[in-house]
mmCIF file of C-alpha atoms in Angstrom:
data_model
loop_
_atom_site.group_PDB
_atom_site.id
_atom_site.type_symbol
_atom_site.label_atom_id
_atom_site.label_comp_id
_atom_site.label_asym_id
_atom_site.label_seq_id
_atom_site.Cartn_x
_atom_site.Cartn_y
_atom_site.Cartn_z
ATOM 1 C CA LYS A 948 -36.120 -5.067 -10.484
ATOM 2 C CA GLN A 949 -34.232 -2.849 -8.190
ATOM 3 C CA GLU A 950 -34.098 0.371 -8.127
ATOM 4 C CA VAL A 951 -32.699 3.084 -7.075
ATOM 5 C CA THR A 952 -33.413 6.797 -6.477
ATOM 6 C CA GLN A 953 -31.671 9.534 -4.666
ATOM 7 C CA ILE A 954 -32.958 12.519 -2.933
ATOM 8 C CA PRO A 955 -33.017 15.939 -3.406
ATOM 9 C CA ALA A 956 -30.818 16.088 -7.602
ATOM 10 C CA ALA A 957 -29.581 18.795 -5.884
ATOM 11 C CA LEU A 958 -28.638 20.588 -2.250
ATOM 12 C CA SER A 959 -26.530 23.877 -2.211
ATOM 13 C CA VAL A 960 -25.877 24.839 1.750
ATOM 14 C CA PRO A 961 -23.889 27.619 3.096
ATOM 15 C CA GLU A 962 -20.077 26.405 5.008
ATOM 16 C CA GLY A 963 -20.333 24.713 8.516
ATOM 17 C CA GLU A 964 -23.046 22.994 7.931
ATOM 18 C CA ASN A 965 -24.653 19.372 8.597
ATOM 19 C CA LEU A 966 -26.701 17.820 5.694
ATOM 20 C CA VAL A 967 -28.431 14.637 5.272
ATOM 21 C CA LEU A 968 -28.242 13.156 1.406
ATOM 22 C CA ASN A 969 -31.050 10.644 0.903
ATOM 23 C CA CYS A 970 -31.232 7.385 -0.739
ATOM 24 C CA SER A 971 -34.287 4.254 -1.543
ATOM 25 C CA PHE A 972 -34.906 1.168 -2.677
ATOM 26 C CA THR A 973 -37.198 -1.028 -3.837
ATOM 27 C CA ASP A 974 -35.983 -4.781 -3.211
ATOM 28 C CA SER A 975 -34.782 -5.301 0.928
ATOM 29 C CA ALA A 976 -32.756 -8.460 -0.715
ATOM 30 C CA ILE A 977 -29.483 -6.133 -0.486
ATOM 31 C CA TYR A 978 -25.974 -7.261 -0.311
ATOM 32 C CA ASN A 979 -24.306 -4.431 0.436
ATOM 33 C CA LEU A 980 -24.515 -0.761 -0.653
ATOM 34 C CA GLN A 981 -21.337 2.260 -1.219
ATOM 35 C CA TRP A 982 -21.882 5.360 -1.132
ATOM 36 C CA PHE A 983 -19.717 7.498 -3.923
ATOM 37 C CA ARG A 984 -17.975 10.677 -4.429
ATOM 38 C CA GLN A 985 -17.457 11.741 -8.397
ATOM 39 C CA ASP A 986 -15.991 15.359 -9.578
ATOM 40 C CA PRO A 987 -16.860 17.209 -12.371
ATOM 41 C CA GLY A 988 -15.185 14.929 -15.255
ATOM 42 C CA LYS A 989 -13.231 12.587 -12.575
ATOM 43 C CA GLY A 990 -13.825 8.706 -11.715
ATOM 44 C CA LEU A 991 -16.431 7.960 -8.541
ATOM 45 C CA THR A 992 -14.309 7.426 -5.183
ATOM 46 C CA SER A 993 -15.293 5.373 -2.465
ATOM 47 C CA LEU A 994 -16.613 6.700 0.942
ATOM 48 C CA LEU A 995 -17.967 4.312 2.711
ATOM 49 C CA LEU A 996 -19.465 0.830 2.340
ATOM 50 C CA ILE A 997 -21.711 -0.279 3.549
ATOM 51 C CA GLN A 998 -23.031 -4.879 4.410
ATOM 52 C CA SER A 999 -26.336 -5.986 4.352
ATOM 53 C CA SER A 1000 -25.719 -7.873 8.200
ATOM 54 C CA GLN A 1001 -24.371 -3.674 8.833
ATOM 55 C CA ARG A 1002 -26.105 -0.950 10.238
ATOM 56 C CA GLU A 1003 -23.691 2.000 9.529
ATOM 57 C CA GLN A 1004 -20.124 2.689 8.396
ATOM 58 C CA THR A 1005 -18.475 6.365 9.688
ATOM 59 C CA SER A 1006 -15.324 7.300 7.789
ATOM 60 C CA GLY A 1007 -13.748 11.134 9.532
ATOM 61 C CA ARG A 1008 -17.059 13.352 8.940
ATOM 62 C CA LEU A 1009 -18.906 11.327 7.209
ATOM 63 C CA ASN A 1010 -21.625 8.337 8.642
ATOM 64 C CA ALA A 1011 -23.820 6.352 6.120
ATOM 65 C CA SER A 1012 -26.905 4.759 7.395
ATOM 66 C CA LEU A 1013 -28.894 1.686 5.534
ATOM 67 C CA ASP A 1014 -32.148 0.405 7.074
ATOM 68 C CA LYS A 1015 -32.496 -3.148 4.835
ATOM 69 C CA SER A 1016 -36.680 -3.427 5.678
ATOM 70 C CA SER A 1017 -37.836 0.466 5.171
ATOM 71 C CA GLY A 1018 -34.950 0.060 1.281
ATOM 72 C CA ARG A 1019 -33.343 3.944 2.907
ATOM 73 C CA SER A 1020 -29.948 4.727 2.872
ATOM 74 C CA THR A 1021 -28.733 7.610 4.007
ATOM 75 C CA LEU A 1022 -24.966 10.123 3.905
ATOM 76 C CA TYR A 1023 -24.318 12.391 6.764
ATOM 77 C CA ILE A 1024 -21.766 14.866 6.361
ATOM 78 C CA ALA A 1025 -21.315 16.900 9.608
ATOM 79 C CA ALA A 1026 -19.786 20.266 9.256
ATOM 80 C CA SER A 1027 -19.220 20.966 5.199
ATOM 81 C CA GLN A 1028 -17.076 22.434 3.446
ATOM 82 C CA PRO A 1029 -16.967 23.671 0.199
ATOM 83 C CA GLY A 1030 -13.862 20.552 -0.169
ATOM 84 C CA ASP A 1031 -17.516 18.852 -0.089
ATOM 85 C CA SER A 1032 -18.875 20.172 -2.773
ATOM 86 C CA ALA A 1033 -19.697 17.474 -5.796
ATOM 87 C CA THR A 1034 -21.951 14.452 -7.089
ATOM 88 C CA TYR A 1035 -22.644 12.034 -4.264
ATOM 89 C CA LEU A 1036 -23.856 8.722 -5.754
ATOM 90 C CA CYS A 1037 -25.483 5.374 -4.069
ATOM 91 C CA ALA A 1038 -24.937 1.604 -5.217
ATOM 92 C CA VAL A 1039 -27.128 -1.569 -4.306
ATOM 93 C CA GLY A 1040 -24.842 -4.756 -4.469
ATOM 94 C CA SER A 1041 -28.158 -6.568 -5.231
ATOM 95 C CA SER A 1042 -26.828 -9.781 -5.799
ATOM 96 C CA ASN A 1043 -23.853 -12.376 -5.456
ATOM 97 C CA THR A 1044 -22.161 -11.118 -7.723
ATOM 98 C CA GLY A 1045 -21.024 -7.543 -6.590
ATOM 99 C CA LYS A 1046 -23.450 -6.134 -9.821
ATOM 100 C CA LEU A 1047 -24.117 -2.594 -8.446
ATOM 101 C CA ILE A 1048 -27.238 -0.164 -8.974
ATOM 102 C CA PHE A 1049 -26.662 3.293 -9.566
ATOM 103 C CA GLY A 1050 -28.996 5.911 -8.021
ATOM 104 C CA GLN A 1051 -28.799 9.614 -10.247
ATOM 105 C CA GLY A 1052 -26.850 10.842 -7.827
ATOM 106 C CA THR A 1053 -27.034 14.120 -5.709
ATOM 107 C CA THR A 1054 -25.113 17.511 -6.335
ATOM 108 C CA LEU A 1055 -23.832 18.880 -3.545
ATOM 109 C CA GLN A 1056 -22.200 22.760 -2.810
ATOM 110 C CA VAL A 1057 -21.092 23.819 -0.316
ATOM 111 C CA LYS A 1058 -20.947 28.113 -0.259
ATOM 112 C CA PRO A 1059 -17.880 29.287 1.158
ATOM 113 C CA GLU B 983 -0.538 0.837 -4.901
ATOM 114 C CA ALA B 984 -1.459 2.388 -8.478
ATOM 115 C CA GLY B 985 -5.569 2.069 -8.947
ATOM 116 C CA VAL B 986 -7.315 1.464 -11.481
ATOM 117 C CA THR B 987 -6.423 2.425 -15.228
ATOM 118 C CA GLN B 988 -8.544 2.734 -18.113
ATOM 119 C CA PHE B 989 -6.606 4.175 -21.604
ATOM 120 C CA PRO B 990 -8.039 6.399 -23.755
ATOM 121 C CA SER B 991 -9.490 8.781 -21.089
ATOM 122 C CA HIS B 992 -11.432 10.194 -24.346
ATOM 123 C CA SER B 993 -12.139 8.740 -28.078
ATOM 124 C CA VAL B 994 -13.773 10.896 -30.453
ATOM 125 C CA ILE B 995 -14.596 8.088 -33.817
ATOM 126 C CA GLU B 996 -17.785 8.324 -37.005
ATOM 127 C CA LYS B 997 -20.357 5.490 -36.395
ATOM 128 C CA GLY B 998 -20.076 2.380 -37.667
ATOM 129 C CA GLN B 999 -15.700 2.876 -37.082
ATOM 130 C CA THR B 1000 -14.664 0.769 -33.647
ATOM 131 C CA VAL B 1001 -13.152 1.590 -31.192
ATOM 132 C CA THR B 1002 -11.224 -0.846 -27.987
ATOM 133 C CA LEU B 1003 -11.237 0.776 -23.982
ATOM 134 C CA ARG B 1004 -8.381 -0.556 -21.936
ATOM 135 C CA CYS B 1005 -9.312 -1.286 -18.149
ATOM 136 C CA ASP B 1006 -5.803 -2.170 -15.485
ATOM 137 C CA PRO B 1007 -7.483 -3.665 -12.004
ATOM 138 C CA ILE B 1008 -5.958 -2.854 -9.124
ATOM 139 C CA SER B 1009 -3.147 -5.204 -8.674
ATOM 140 C CA GLY B 1010 -4.361 -8.988 -7.922
ATOM 141 C CA HIS B 1011 -8.239 -7.633 -7.966
ATOM 142 C CA ASP B 1012 -9.293 -10.566 -9.411
ATOM 143 C CA ASN B 1013 -13.006 -9.400 -10.084
ATOM 144 C CA LEU B 1014 -13.147 -6.122 -12.557
ATOM 145 C CA TYR B 1015 -16.589 -4.732 -14.039
ATOM 146 C CA TRP B 1016 -17.763 -2.430 -16.339
ATOM 147 C CA TYR B 1017 -20.622 0.210 -15.893
ATOM 148 C CA ARG B 1018 -21.299 3.017 -18.479
ATOM 149 C CA ARG B 1019 -22.910 6.183 -17.864
ATOM 150 C CA VAL B 1020 -24.052 7.688 -20.692
ATOM 151 C CA MET B 1021 -26.246 11.351 -20.879
ATOM 152 C CA GLY B 1022 -28.820 11.782 -18.966
ATOM 153 C CA LYS B 1023 -28.589 8.486 -17.572
ATOM 154 C CA GLU B 1024 -27.565 6.518 -14.213
ATOM 155 C CA ILE B 1025 -24.535 4.838 -14.232
ATOM 156 C CA LYS B 1026 -25.615 1.175 -14.837
ATOM 157 C CA PHE B 1027 -24.220 -2.587 -15.157
ATOM 158 C CA LEU B 1028 -22.096 -4.328 -18.153
ATOM 159 C CA LEU B 1029 -19.967 -6.778 -17.131
ATOM 160 C CA HIS B 1030 -18.847 -8.486 -14.685
ATOM 161 C CA PHE B 1031 -15.292 -10.682 -14.869
ATOM 162 C CA VAL B 1032 -14.114 -13.344 -11.958
ATOM 163 C CA LYS B 1033 -10.410 -13.306 -13.494
ATOM 164 C CA GLU B 1034 -10.892 -14.367 -16.965
ATOM 165 C CA SER B 1035 -14.493 -15.376 -17.366
ATOM 166 C CA LYS B 1036 -17.331 -14.391 -17.694
ATOM 167 C CA GLN B 1037 -19.375 -14.037 -13.637
ATOM 168 C CA ASP B 1038 -22.443 -11.569 -15.313
ATOM 169 C CA GLU B 1039 -23.022 -10.492 -18.538
ATOM 170 C CA SER B 1040 -26.638 -9.344 -18.096
ATOM 171 C CA GLY B 1041 -25.755 -5.650 -18.704
ATOM 172 C CA MET B 1042 -24.089 -5.277 -21.902
ATOM 173 C CA PRO B 1043 -26.651 -3.751 -24.275
ATOM 174 C CA ASN B 1044 -26.419 -6.075 -27.753
ATOM 175 C CA ASN B 1045 -23.954 -8.133 -29.944
ATOM 176 C CA ARG B 1046 -21.849 -4.660 -31.232
ATOM 177 C CA PHE B 1047 -19.935 -5.354 -28.123
ATOM 178 C CA LEU B 1048 -17.770 -7.170 -27.316
ATOM 179 C CA ALA B 1049 -15.353 -7.649 -23.355
ATOM 180 C CA GLU B 1050 -12.477 -9.605 -23.024
ATOM 181 C CA ARG B 1051 -10.046 -10.306 -20.436
ATOM 182 C CA THR B 1052 -7.125 -11.808 -21.073
ATOM 183 C CA GLY B 1053 -5.102 -14.284 -18.455
ATOM 184 C CA GLY B 1054 -6.815 -12.113 -15.898
ATOM 185 C CA THR B 1055 -5.171 -9.232 -15.908
ATOM 186 C CA TYR B 1056 -6.402 -5.978 -18.240
ATOM 187 C CA SER B 1057 -9.927 -6.072 -19.776
ATOM 188 C CA THR B 1058 -11.114 -4.480 -23.406
ATOM 189 C CA LEU B 1059 -14.108 -3.466 -24.120
ATOM 190 C CA LYS B 1060 -14.545 -3.803 -27.982
ATOM 191 C CA VAL B 1061 -17.210 -1.553 -29.726
ATOM 192 C CA GLN B 1062 -17.929 -3.053 -33.271
ATOM 193 C CA PRO B 1063 -19.720 -0.818 -35.083
ATOM 194 C CA ALA B 1064 -19.991 2.243 -32.774
ATOM 195 C CA GLU B 1065 -24.067 4.053 -33.312
ATOM 196 C CA LEU B 1066 -24.559 7.561 -31.744
ATOM 197 C CA GLU B 1067 -26.188 5.660 -28.832
ATOM 198 C CA ASP B 1068 -23.435 4.040 -27.439
ATOM 199 C CA SER B 1069 -21.667 7.976 -26.775
ATOM 200 C CA GLY B 1070 -21.558 7.955 -22.577
ATOM 201 C CA VAL B 1071 -18.795 7.532 -19.884
ATOM 202 C CA TYR B 1072 -17.719 3.376 -19.573
ATOM 203 C CA PHE B 1073 -15.749 3.265 -16.166
ATOM 204 C CA CYS B 1074 -14.439 0.129 -14.835
ATOM 205 C CA ALA B 1075 -13.839 -1.374 -11.451
ATOM 206 C CA SER B 1076 -12.052 -4.479 -9.177
ATOM 207 C CA SER B 1077 -11.911 -5.806 -5.856
ATOM 208 C CA GLN B 1078 -11.063 -8.315 -3.968
ATOM 209 C CA GLN B 1079 -12.587 -11.616 -3.773
ATOM 210 C CA GLY B 1080 -14.085 -12.677 -0.202
ATOM 211 C CA ILE B 1081 -16.443 -14.265 0.811
ATOM 212 C CA LEU B 1082 -18.126 -10.192 1.554
ATOM 213 C CA GLN B 1083 -18.291 -8.532 -0.911
ATOM 214 C CA GLU B 1084 -15.256 -5.882 -1.294
ATOM 215 C CA THR B 1085 -15.578 -2.370 -1.784
ATOM 216 C CA GLN B 1086 -15.463 -1.440 -5.899
ATOM 217 C CA TYR B 1087 -12.679 0.837 -6.608
ATOM 218 C CA PHE B 1088 -13.814 3.130 -9.698
ATOM 219 C CA GLY B 1089 -11.194 4.251 -12.473
ATOM 220 C CA PRO B 1090 -11.351 8.023 -13.689
ATOM 221 C CA GLY B 1091 -13.421 6.550 -16.594
ATOM 222 C CA THR B 1092 -13.086 6.572 -20.719
ATOM 223 C CA ARG B 1093 -15.301 9.477 -22.565
ATOM 224 C CA LEU B 1094 -16.057 7.956 -25.625
ATOM 225 C CA LEU B 1095 -18.352 10.120 -28.331
ATOM 226 C CA VAL B 1096 -19.512 8.518 -31.289
ATOM 227 C CA LEU B 1097 -20.259 11.018 -34.290
#
């Protein structure tokens, strides 16, 4: 049974810092991995999707990596801004039907 | 392009009542998913439609939950009768059908409170 874990559960950093959010999964047989952002009371916004054949994806100040053999993904945020404050969710696509298995999320606070 | 929409945004009902949630996916998206997040837990998969057919309903908690997608467009999720433990946020997501699995786009969710 696939399990997804995100560490840390919460993180507070000063503005301008580069930071890394971690996601680990127990079964390396995945189809893809998706990172989302959720603002309080809002829905999920897709940030990056990494297919199982890829090693990383980049979008602006965000870079996500995938290491299937070790069951890990990281989301790197460069030059953090207060507007980056949100909960970041990692989700693994473990079946060919597209079903996503989510971690609990990391709540990020970037202080001005 | 309109995103995934869900209705209602909030619903407060009493135990034993019936509630129907609606999801309108992005136009042209064949895949439609339902997920939910109960208090303190991670978001969990409920079921997956491809057009009007149920592809995977392994996450449906019990037979009090009924999902439909008539005509392969919008979907409804009915809870009848609702129980206290059904409280949570119900998310709908959609994606295009393709060889590689595509990004899932989520709606804002329906916040359900069963009293």
